[in-house]
Coordinates of C-alpha atoms and ligand atoms in Angstrom, one line a residue:
X1 CA 23.5 -13.7 -12.2
X2 CA 21.8 -13.1 -8.8
X3 CA 19.0 -10.8 -9.8
X4 CA 18.8 -9.6 -6.0
X5 CA 15.0 -10.2 -6.1
X6 CA 15.0 -12.1 -2.7
X7 CA 12.4 -10.4 -0.4
X8 CA 11.4 -7.8 -3.0
X9 CA 7.5 -7.1 -2.9
X10 CA 5.9 -7.9 -6.2
X11 CA 2.5 -8.2 -7.4
X12 CA 1.3 -9.8 -10.5
X13 CA -2.3 -9.3 -12.0
X14 CA -3.6 -11.9 -14.3
X15 CA -1.2 -14.0 -12.3
X16 CA -3.0 -17.4 -12.4
X17 CA -2.4 -18.5 -15.7
X18 CA -0.3 -18.3 -18.8
X19 CA 2.2 -15.4 -19.0
X20 CA 1.3 -14.0 -15.6
X21 CA 1.7 -17.2 -13.9
X22 CA 5.0 -17.9 -15.6
X23 CA 6.2 -14.4 -14.3
X24 CA 5.1 -15.5 -10.7
X25 CA 6.8 -18.8 -11.0
X26 CA 10.2 -17.1 -11.8
X27 CA 9.9 -14.5 -9.2
X28 CA 9.0 -17.2 -6.6
X29 CA 12.1 -19.1 -7.7
X30 CA 14.2 -15.9 -7.2
X31 CA 12.8 -15.5 -3.7
X32 CA 10.5 -12.7 -4.2
X33 CA 7.4 -12.0 -2.0
X34 CA 4.6 -12.2 -4.4
X35 CA 0.7 -11.2 -4.7
X36 CA -1.0 -12.9 -7.6
X37 CA -4.4 -11.7 -8.5
X38 CA -7.0 -12.8 -11.1
X39 CA -10.8 -13.0 -11.2
X40 CA -11.1 -16.5 -10.0
X41 CA -10.1 -17.6 -6.5
X42 CA -10.2 -21.3 -7.9
X43 CA -7.6 -20.4 -10.6
X44 CA -5.4 -18.6 -8.1
X45 CA -5.4 -21.6 -5.8
X46 CA -4.5 -23.8 -8.6
X47 CA -1.7 -21.4 -9.5
X48 CA -0.5 -21.2 -6.0
X49 CA -0.2 -25.1 -5.8
X50 CA 1.8 -24.8 -9.1
X51 CA 4.1 -22.1 -7.8
X52 CA 4.9 -23.9 -4.7
X53 CA 6.4 -21.0 -3.0
X54 CA 8.0 -20.9 0.4
X55 CA 5.3 -20.6 3.2
X56 CA 4.3 -16.9 3.7
X57 CA 6.1 -15.6 0.7
X58 CA 3.1 -16.1 -1.9
X59 CA -0.4 -14.3 -1.3
X60 CA -3.6 -14.6 -3.6
X61 CA -6.2 -12.1 -4.0
X62 CA -9.1 -12.4 -6.3
X63 CA -10.1 -9.2 -8.4
X64 CA -11.1 -8.2 -11.7
X65 CA -8.8 -5.4 -12.8
X66 CA -11.5 -4.1 -15.3
X67 CA -13.6 -2.9 -12.2
X68 CA -12.5 0.2 -10.3
X69 CA -13.9 -1.1 -6.9
X70 CA -12.0 -4.2 -7.2
X71 CA -8.6 -2.6 -8.0
X72 CA -9.3 -0.5 -4.8
X73 CA -9.8 -3.7 -2.8
X74 CA -6.7 -5.3 -4.2
X75 CA -4.7 -2.0 -3.6
X76 CA -5.9 -2.1 0.1
X77 CA -4.8 -6.0 0.3
X78 CA -1.3 -4.9 -0.9
X79 CA -1.1 -2.2 1.7
X80 CA -2.0 -4.7 4.4
X81 CA 0.3 -7.3 3.3
X82 CA 3.3 -5.7 2.0
X83 CA 2.7 -2.0 2.8
X84 CA 4.5 -1.1 -0.5
X85 CA 5.5 -2.6 -3.9
X86 CA 9.0 -2.9 -5.3
X87 CA 7.5 -4.4 -8.5
X88 CA 4.4 -4.7 -10.6
X89 CA 3.5 -6.8 -13.4
X90 CA 0.3 -5.4 -15.0
X91 CA -1.4 -8.4 -17.0
X92 CA -5.1 -9.2 -17.8
X93 CA -7.0 -11.2 -20.5
X94 CA -7.0 -10.2 -24.1
X95 CA -10.1 -8.7 -25.5
X96 CA -12.3 -10.9 -28.0
X97 CA -11.5 -10.9 -31.7
X98 CA -13.4 -8.9 -34.3
X99 CA -12.9 -6.6 -37.5
X100 CA -12.5 -3.0 -37.3
X101 CA -16.4 -2.1 -38.1
X102 CA -17.5 -5.3 -36.2
X103 CA -17.6 -4.0 -32.7
X104 CA -20.3 -2.2 -30.8
X105 CA -19.6 0.9 -28.3
X106 CA -20.0 -1.6 -25.5
X107 CA -17.3 -3.9 -27.0
X108 CA -14.8 -0.8 -27.1
X109 CA -15.7 0.5 -23.6
X110 CA -15.2 -2.9 -22.2
X111 CA -11.8 -3.1 -24.0
X112 CA -10.8 0.3 -22.5
X113 CA -12.0 -1.0 -19.1
X114 CA -10.1 -4.2 -19.3
X115 CA -6.8 -3.1 -21.0
X116 CA -6.3 0.8 -20.5
X117 CA -8.0 1.5 -17.2
X118 CA -6.1 -0.9 -15.1
X119 CA -2.9 0.4 -16.1
X120 CA -3.8 3.9 -15.3
X121 CA -5.4 2.9 -11.9
X122 CA -2.6 0.6 -10.7
X123 CA 0.0 2.9 -11.6
X124 CA -1.7 5.7 -10.0
X125 CA -1.9 3.7 -6.8
X126 CA 1.6 2.4 -6.6
X127 CA 3.9 4.8 -8.4
X128 CA 4.0 7.8 -5.9
X129 CA 5.2 5.3 -3.3
X130 CA 7.7 4.0 -5.5
X131 CA 8.9 7.4 -6.3
X132 CA 9.2 8.2 -2.6
X133 CA 11.2 5.2 -1.9
X134 CA 13.3 5.8 -5.0
X135 CA 12.8 2.5 -6.2
X136 CA 10.0 0.8 -8.5
X137 CA 10.1 -1.6 -11.4
X138 CA 6.7 -1.8 -13.7
X139 CA 6.2 -4.5 -16.4
X140 CA 3.0 -4.1 -18.5
X141 CA 2.3 -7.4 -20.8
X142 CA 1.1 -6.0 -24.1
X143 CA 1.1 -7.6 -27.7
X144 CA 3.2 -7.2 -30.8
X145 CA -0.1 -5.8 -32.3
X146 CA 1.3 -2.4 -31.3
X147 CA 4.0 -2.8 -33.7
X148 CA 2.1 -4.7 -36.5
X149 CA -1.6 -4.9 -36.1
X150 CA -2.8 -8.2 -35.9
X151 CA -5.8 -9.0 -38.2
X152 CA -9.1 -9.9 -36.4
X153 CA -7.7 -8.3 -32.9
X154 CA -8.6 -4.6 -33.6
X155 CA -9.5 -4.2 -29.9
X156 CA -6.2 -5.3 -28.8
X157 CA -4.4 -3.4 -31.6
X158 CA -5.9 0.0 -30.9
X159 CA -6.4 0.2 -27.0
X160 CA -2.8 -1.2 -26.5
X161 CA -1.5 1.8 -28.4
X162 CA -3.1 4.1 -25.8
X163 CA -1.6 2.0 -23.1
X164 CA 1.8 2.2 -24.6
X165 CA 1.5 5.9 -25.2
X166 CA 0.4 6.2 -21.4
X167 CA 3.3 4.2 -20.1
X168 CA 6.0 5.9 -22.4
X169 CA 4.7 9.4 -20.8
X170 CA 4.8 7.9 -17.4
X171 CA 8.2 6.4 -17.8
X172 CA 9.8 10.0 -18.7
X173 CA 8.0 11.7 -15.7
X174 CA 9.3 9.0 -13.3
X175 CA 12.6 7.8 -14.3
X176 CA 14.5 10.3 -12.3
X177 CA 13.0 8.6 -9.3
X178 CA 14.5 5.3 -10.2
X179 CA 11.1 4.2 -11.2
X180 CA 11.4 2.2 -14.5
X181 CA 8.5 1.3 -16.6
X182 CA 8.6 -1.2 -19.6
X183 CA 6.2 -3.1 -21.9
X184 CA 6.7 -6.7 -23.0
X185 CA 5.2 -7.6 -26.4
X186 CA 4.5 -11.4 -26.5
X187 CA 4.3 -12.9 -29.9
X188 CA 2.4 -16.0 -30.5
X189 CA 3.0 -17.7 -27.0
X190 CA 1.9 -21.1 -25.9
X191 CA -1.1 -20.5 -23.5
X192 CA -4.8 -21.0 -23.3
X193 CA -5.4 -17.6 -24.9
X194 CA -3.4 -18.5 -28.1
X195 CA -5.2 -21.8 -28.2
X196 CA -8.6 -20.3 -28.1
X197 CA -7.5 -17.6 -30.8
X198 CA -6.3 -20.4 -33.0
X199 CA -9.6 -22.4 -32.4
X200 CA -11.6 -19.2 -33.7
X201 CA -9.5 -18.7 -36.7
X202 CA -9.9 -22.4 -37.6
X203 CA -13.7 -21.9 -37.2
X204 CA -13.5 -18.8 -39.4
X205 CA -11.4 -20.2 -42.2
X206 CA -12.9 -23.7 -42.4
X207 CA -9.3 -25.2 -41.6
X208 CA -8.2 -27.6 -38.9
X209 CA -6.7 -26.3 -35.9
X210 CA -3.5 -28.4 -36.7
X211 CA -3.4 -26.8 -40.1
X212 CA -3.8 -23.2 -38.7
X213 CA -1.0 -24.1 -36.1
X214 CA 1.5 -25.0 -38.7
X215 CA 0.7 -22.1 -40.7
X216 CA 1.3 -19.8 -38.0
X217 CA 4.5 -21.5 -37.0
X218 CA 5.9 -21.2 -40.6
X219 CA 5.1 -17.4 -40.4
X220 CA 7.5 -17.1 -37.3
X221 CA 11.3 -17.0 -38.2
X222 CA 12.2 -19.1 -35.1
X223 CA 9.7 -21.7 -36.6
X224 CA 7.9 -22.2 -33.2
X225 CA 5.6 -20.7 -30.6
X226 CA 7.2 -19.1 -27.5
X227 CA 6.7 -20.4 -24.0
X228 CA 5.6 -18.2 -21.3
X229 CA 8.7 -18.8 -19.4
X230 CA 10.6 -16.9 -22.4
X231 CA 8.9 -13.8 -21.4
X232 CA 9.0 -14.4 -17.7
X233 CA 12.8 -14.5 -17.8
X234 CA 13.0 -11.2 -19.3
X235 CA 10.3 -9.7 -17.0
X236 CA 12.5 -10.8 -13.7
X237 CA 15.5 -9.1 -15.1
X238 CA 13.5 -6.0 -15.9
X239 CA 12.0 -6.1 -12.5
X240 CA 15.2 -6.3 -10.7
X241 CA 17.8 -4.0 -9.5
X242 CA 20.1 -5.3 -12.3
X243 CA 18.0 -3.5 -14.6
X244 CA 19.7 -0.1 -14.0
X245 CA 19.2 1.6 -17.1
X246 CA 16.2 0.1 -19.2
X247 CA 13.1 2.1 -19.3
X248 CA 10.3 3.4 -21.5
X249 CA 10.8 0.4 -23.8
X250 CA 8.3 -1.9 -25.7
X251 CA 10.4 -5.2 -26.1
X252 CA 9.0 -8.0 -28.6
X253 CA 9.4 -11.5 -27.4
X254 CA 8.2 -13.1 -30.6
X255 CA 10.7 -15.4 -32.3
X256 CA 11.4 -12.6 -34.8
X257 CA 7.9 -12.5 -36.1
X258 CA 7.3 -8.7 -36.4
X259 CA 9.3 -7.2 -39.2
X260 CA 9.8 -3.5 -37.7
X261 CA 13.2 -2.0 -38.1
X262 CA 15.7 -2.1 -35.2
Ligands
NAP301 N1 -0.6 -15.9 -25.6 C1 -0.2 -15.1 -26.7 O1 0.1 -15.6 -27.7 C2 -0.5 -13.5 -26.6 C3 0.0 -12.8 -27.7 C4 -0.1 -11.3 -27.8 C5 -0.6 -10.9 -26.5 N2 -1.0 -11.6 -25.4 C6 -1.8 -10.8 -24.2 O2 -0.8 -11.2 -23.1 C7 -1.7 -11.1 -22.0 C8 -1.5 -12.5 -21.3 O3 -1.8 -13.5 -22.1 P1 -1.9 -15.0 -21.8 O4 -1.8 -15.8 -23.1 O5 -1.0 -15.4 -20.6 O6 -3.6 -15.1 -21.5 P2 -4.3 -16.3 -20.7 O7 -3.6 -17.6 -20.7 O8 -5.7 -16.2 -20.9 O9 -4.2 -15.7 -19.0 C9 -4.7 -14.5 -18.8 C10 -4.8 -14.5 -17.2 O10 -5.4 -13.1 -16.8 C11 -6.5 -13.4 -15.9 N3 -7.5 -12.2 -16.3 C12 -8.2 -12.3 -17.3 N4 -9.0 -11.2 -17.3 C13 -8.8 -10.7 -16.2 C14 -9.3 -9.6 -15.4 N5 -10.3 -8.7 -15.9 N6 -8.9 -9.0 -14.2 C15 -8.0 -9.9 -13.6 N7 -7.3 -11.0 -14.2 C16 -7.8 -11.4 -15.4 C17 -6.9 -15.0 -16.0 O11 -7.2 -15.5 -14.9 P3 -8.8 -15.4 -14.4 O12 -9.5 -16.2 -15.5 O13 -8.9 -16.1 -13.2 O14 -9.2 -14.0 -14.2 C18 -5.4 -15.4 -16.4 O15 -4.7 -15.7 -15.2 C19 -3.3 -11.0 -22.6 O16 -3.4 -9.6 -22.3 C20 -3.1 -11.4 -23.9 O17 -3.8 -10.7 -25.0 C21 -0.9 -13.0 -25.5

């Protein structure tokens, strides 16, 4: 199926590694014009080499999306390069592990700034133009923790609920302008983030990383970890015009791990 993404203008934040990078790769393969952003220029340059997009179709811009002034600069860059966006993938790193009572106010505010505020600020920048142009597709990368809290990830479980509530509210307000907003909920997906979480669990439990990996895989009906490309394929569809009627949804890509009702 041709997703009709050729020459569409799409930005992926947190686009230098893992799930964000996989999204950028599939969008590049579909012919989209892409901006990828993350904190490190070095990571972005390495990602650009991997994506290997046609000349002039891939741009990089370093920005920490937890900082308002860096989002301002990123929005300015988008305006200069593309003028507008057809699609936006909102992604960033996950917050640190910890128990419900184990975080300081600073930890909580930092999680709000890295998970919630970028979604509010980026949509506030780009959605009005999408509404005016009568086309826009937004994806937020969240977590299955919004359906079933993940032990030891209280910051992610809690703040992502607020992100989901914000995006659901937004999706209702803008669907009439053909601007669709969805969240993807990765389960255990094979990236640097998953490796570092599993290493922490191994340390806390005194088990080896291999044992923790086997235990985690056994808890997943599909019996394996997901690949970032599994999420990216769905993201590409949801970002395209072929997605003519799906909005306001949180879709788990988790090998059947979370047991919430259909
Ligand atoms: N992998 C999983 O199993 C899993 C499961 C559930 C949820 N998730 C969530 O899905 C998202 C992506 O996960 P991933 O596994 O792909 O993570 P990852 O491998 O750690 O990649 C994170 C990406 O975000 C960028 N980034 C981090 N903090 C940023 C910031 N403040 N501003 C801009 N860019 C930032 C990183 O690049 P720089 O370092 O250059 O900034 C990198 O490109 C995360 O929120 C994660 O918590 C992942």
